[in-house]
Backbone as a ProteinNet text record, in pm:
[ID]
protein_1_A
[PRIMARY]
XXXXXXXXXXXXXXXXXXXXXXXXXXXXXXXXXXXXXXXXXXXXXXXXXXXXXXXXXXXXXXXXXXXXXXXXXXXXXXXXXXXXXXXXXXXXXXXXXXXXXXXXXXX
[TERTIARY]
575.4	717.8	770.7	855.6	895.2	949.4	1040.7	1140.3	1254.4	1274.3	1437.2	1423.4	1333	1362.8	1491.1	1527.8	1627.5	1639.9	1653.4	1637.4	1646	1787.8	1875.9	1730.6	1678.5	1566.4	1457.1	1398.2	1262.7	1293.2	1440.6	1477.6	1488.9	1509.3	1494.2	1370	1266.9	1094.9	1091	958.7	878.9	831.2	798.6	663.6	538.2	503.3	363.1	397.1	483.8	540.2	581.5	680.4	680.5	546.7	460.5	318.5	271.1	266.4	178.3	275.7	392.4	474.6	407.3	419.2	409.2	265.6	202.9	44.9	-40.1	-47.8	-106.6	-43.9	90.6	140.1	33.6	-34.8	-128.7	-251.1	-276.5	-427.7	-437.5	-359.5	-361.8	-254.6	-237.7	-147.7	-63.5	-108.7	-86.9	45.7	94.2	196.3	337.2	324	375.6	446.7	327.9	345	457.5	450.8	521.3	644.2	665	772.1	888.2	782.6	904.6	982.5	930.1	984.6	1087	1108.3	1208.3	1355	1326.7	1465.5	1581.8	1720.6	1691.1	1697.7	1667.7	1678.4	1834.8	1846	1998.3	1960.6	1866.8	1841.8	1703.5	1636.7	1518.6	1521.5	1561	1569.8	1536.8	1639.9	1572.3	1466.3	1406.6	1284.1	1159.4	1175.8	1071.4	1067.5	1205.9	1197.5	1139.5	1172.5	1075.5	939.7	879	759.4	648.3	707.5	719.6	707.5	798.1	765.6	721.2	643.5	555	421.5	404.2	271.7	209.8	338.6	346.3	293.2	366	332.4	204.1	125.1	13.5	-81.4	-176.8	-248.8	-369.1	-395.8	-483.7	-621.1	-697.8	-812.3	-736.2	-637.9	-559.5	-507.8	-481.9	-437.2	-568.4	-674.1	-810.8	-866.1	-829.4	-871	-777.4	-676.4	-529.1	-590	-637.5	-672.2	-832.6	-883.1	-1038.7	-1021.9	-914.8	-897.2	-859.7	-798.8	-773.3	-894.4	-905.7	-996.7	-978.9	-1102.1	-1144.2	-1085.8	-1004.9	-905.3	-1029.3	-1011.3	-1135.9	-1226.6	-1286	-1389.1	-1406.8	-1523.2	-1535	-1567.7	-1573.8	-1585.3	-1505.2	-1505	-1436.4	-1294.4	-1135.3	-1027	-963	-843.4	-756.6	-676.7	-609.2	-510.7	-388.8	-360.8	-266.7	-315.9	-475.2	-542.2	-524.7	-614.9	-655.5	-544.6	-413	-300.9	-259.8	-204.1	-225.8	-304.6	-459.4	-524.6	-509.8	-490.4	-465.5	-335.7	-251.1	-89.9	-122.4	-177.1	-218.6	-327.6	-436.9	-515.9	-667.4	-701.9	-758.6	-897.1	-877.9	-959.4	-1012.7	-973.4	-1018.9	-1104.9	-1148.7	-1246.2	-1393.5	-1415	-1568	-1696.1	-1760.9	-1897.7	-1915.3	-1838	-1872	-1736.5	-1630.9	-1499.5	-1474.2	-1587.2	-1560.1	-1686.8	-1763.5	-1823.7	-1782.1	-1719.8	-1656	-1506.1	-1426.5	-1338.2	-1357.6	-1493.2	-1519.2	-1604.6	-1702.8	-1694.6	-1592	-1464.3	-1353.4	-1318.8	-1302.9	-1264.1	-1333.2
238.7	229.1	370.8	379.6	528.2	521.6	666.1	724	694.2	715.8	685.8	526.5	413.6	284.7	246.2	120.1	73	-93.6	-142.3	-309.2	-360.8	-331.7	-381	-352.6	-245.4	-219.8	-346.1	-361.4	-416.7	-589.2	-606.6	-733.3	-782	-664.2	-718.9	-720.1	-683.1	-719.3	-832	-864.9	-1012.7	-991.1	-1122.5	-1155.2	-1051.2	-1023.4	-958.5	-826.3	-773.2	-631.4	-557.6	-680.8	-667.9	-655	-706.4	-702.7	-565.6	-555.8	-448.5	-317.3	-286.2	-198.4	-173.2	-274.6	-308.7	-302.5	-369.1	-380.3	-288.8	-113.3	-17.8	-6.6	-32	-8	-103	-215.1	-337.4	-313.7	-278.2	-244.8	-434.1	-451.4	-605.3	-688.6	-780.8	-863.7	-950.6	-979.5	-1110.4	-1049.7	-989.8	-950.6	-893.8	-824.7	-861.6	-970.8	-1021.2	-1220	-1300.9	-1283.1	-1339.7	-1253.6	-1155.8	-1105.1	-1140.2	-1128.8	-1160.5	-1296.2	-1402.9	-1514.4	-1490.6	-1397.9	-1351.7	-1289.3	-1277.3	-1199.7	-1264.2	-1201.3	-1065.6	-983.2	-852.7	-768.4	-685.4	-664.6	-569.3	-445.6	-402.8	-232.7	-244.8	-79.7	-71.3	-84.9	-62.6	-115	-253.2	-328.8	-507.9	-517.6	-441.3	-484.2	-477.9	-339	-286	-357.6	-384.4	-512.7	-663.7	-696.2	-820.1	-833.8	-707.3	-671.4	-649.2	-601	-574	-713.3	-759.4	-948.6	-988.5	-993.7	-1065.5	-1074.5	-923.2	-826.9	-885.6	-887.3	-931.9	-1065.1	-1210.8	-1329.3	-1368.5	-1237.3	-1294.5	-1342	-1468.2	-1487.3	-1397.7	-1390.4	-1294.9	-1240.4	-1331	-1305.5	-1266.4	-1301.4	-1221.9	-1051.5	-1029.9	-878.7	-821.8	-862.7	-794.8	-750.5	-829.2	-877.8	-706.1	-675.6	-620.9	-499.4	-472.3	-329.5	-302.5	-353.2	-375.6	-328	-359	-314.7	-198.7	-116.4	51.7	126.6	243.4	319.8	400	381.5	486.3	603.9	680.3	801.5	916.4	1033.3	1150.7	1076.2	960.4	951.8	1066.2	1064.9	1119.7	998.2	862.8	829.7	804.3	732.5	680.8	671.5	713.5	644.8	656.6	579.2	543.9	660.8	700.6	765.8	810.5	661.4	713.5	802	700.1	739.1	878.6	875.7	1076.8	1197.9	1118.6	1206.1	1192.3	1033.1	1025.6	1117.5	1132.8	1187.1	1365	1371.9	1568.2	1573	1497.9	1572.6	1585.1	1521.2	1518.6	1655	1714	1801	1710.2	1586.8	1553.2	1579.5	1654.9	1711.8	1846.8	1896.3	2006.1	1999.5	1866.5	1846.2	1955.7	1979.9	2035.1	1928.4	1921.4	1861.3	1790.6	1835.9	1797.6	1726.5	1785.7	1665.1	1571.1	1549.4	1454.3	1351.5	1384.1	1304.5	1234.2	1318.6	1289.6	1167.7	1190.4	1103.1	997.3	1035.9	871.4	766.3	858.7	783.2	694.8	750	736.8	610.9	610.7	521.5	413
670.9	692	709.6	818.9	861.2	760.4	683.1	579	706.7	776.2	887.4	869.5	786.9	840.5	772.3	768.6	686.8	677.4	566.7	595.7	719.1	741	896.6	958.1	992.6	1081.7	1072.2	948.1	907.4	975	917.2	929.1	1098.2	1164.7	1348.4	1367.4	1305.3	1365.6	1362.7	1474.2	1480.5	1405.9	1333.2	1248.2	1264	1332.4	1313.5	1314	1362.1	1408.8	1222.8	1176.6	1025	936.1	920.8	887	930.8	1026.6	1073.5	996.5	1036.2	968.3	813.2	728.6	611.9	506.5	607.4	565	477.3	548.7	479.7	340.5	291.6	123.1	51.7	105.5	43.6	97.8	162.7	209	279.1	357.8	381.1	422.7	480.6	495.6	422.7	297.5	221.2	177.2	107.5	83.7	152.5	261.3	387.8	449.9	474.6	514.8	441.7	309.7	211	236.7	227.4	214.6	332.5	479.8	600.8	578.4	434.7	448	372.7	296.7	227.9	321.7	381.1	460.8	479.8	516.6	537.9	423.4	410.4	306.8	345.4	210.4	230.4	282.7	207.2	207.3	170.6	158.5	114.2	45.2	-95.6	-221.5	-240.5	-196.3	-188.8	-161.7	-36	23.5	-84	-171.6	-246.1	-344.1	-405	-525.2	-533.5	-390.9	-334.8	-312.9	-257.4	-255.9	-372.3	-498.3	-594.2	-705.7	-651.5	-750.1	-670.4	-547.7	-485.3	-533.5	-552.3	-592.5	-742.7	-848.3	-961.8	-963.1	-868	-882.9	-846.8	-765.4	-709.8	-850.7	-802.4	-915.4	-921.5	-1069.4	-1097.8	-995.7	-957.5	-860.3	-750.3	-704.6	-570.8	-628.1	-731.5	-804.3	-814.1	-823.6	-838.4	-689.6	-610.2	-493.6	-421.2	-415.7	-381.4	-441.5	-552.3	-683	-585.3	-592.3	-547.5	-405.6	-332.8	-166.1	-142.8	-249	-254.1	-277.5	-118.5	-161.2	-272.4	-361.3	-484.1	-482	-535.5	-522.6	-563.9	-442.3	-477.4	-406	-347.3	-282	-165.6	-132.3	40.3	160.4	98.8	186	322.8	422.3	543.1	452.9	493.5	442.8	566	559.4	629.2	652.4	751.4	775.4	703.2	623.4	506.7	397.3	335.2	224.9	208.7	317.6	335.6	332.2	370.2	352.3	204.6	176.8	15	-68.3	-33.1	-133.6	-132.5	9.8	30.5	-15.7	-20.2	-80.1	-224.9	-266.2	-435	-452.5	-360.3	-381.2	-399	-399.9	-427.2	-348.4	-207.1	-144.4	-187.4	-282.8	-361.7	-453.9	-457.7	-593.7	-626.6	-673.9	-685.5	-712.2	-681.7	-663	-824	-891.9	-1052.4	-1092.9	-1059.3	-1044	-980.4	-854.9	-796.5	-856.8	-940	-963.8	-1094.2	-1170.9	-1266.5	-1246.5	-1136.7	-1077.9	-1061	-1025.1	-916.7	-1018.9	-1155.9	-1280.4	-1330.6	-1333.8	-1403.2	-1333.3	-1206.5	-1100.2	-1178.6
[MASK]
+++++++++++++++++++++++++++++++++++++++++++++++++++++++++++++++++++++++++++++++++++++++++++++++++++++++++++

């Protein structure tokens, strides 16, 4: 989701256009999906709060399922475009050979 978006915005997408926008915050669709049935949203705020008790109601094997779909933080492996920015704004690309093994224990 761009930072310039705004409900009004999210709320004129098609169906899939919304998803796709949406998807990378879930690593997935399912939450997304659910949410466009929710509209419209006032603001971002609504949107995040909806998203948010969506996330919450999912049943448990779907929350494992959602936790389990985030790459491992400090990995090196393959990440996504967001990930990799996610993980370099944090420094997490700075690890040393012994913190990252230690991280990815932790993980």
């Amino acid at each position: 989701v761009s930072t310039q978006s705004t409900g009004a915005d999210l709320n004129q997408l098609e169906k899939k256009d919304f998803i796709q926008a949406l998807q990378t915050l879930f690593n997935g669709p399912t939450i997304p999906t659910k949410a466009y049935e929710k509209r419209p949203f006032q603001n971002l705020e609504n949107l995040h709060k909806t998203l948010v008790t969506i996330m919450n109601e999912l049943p448990q094997d779907e929350k494992i399922t959602l936790l389990r779909s985030h790459p491992d933080l400090g990995s090196r492996s393959k990440l996504t475009e967001d990930s990799e920015k996610e993980q370099t704004r944090v420094g997490l690309h700075r690890l040393t050979k012994e913190e990252e093994e230690e991280f990815l224990r932790l993980n």
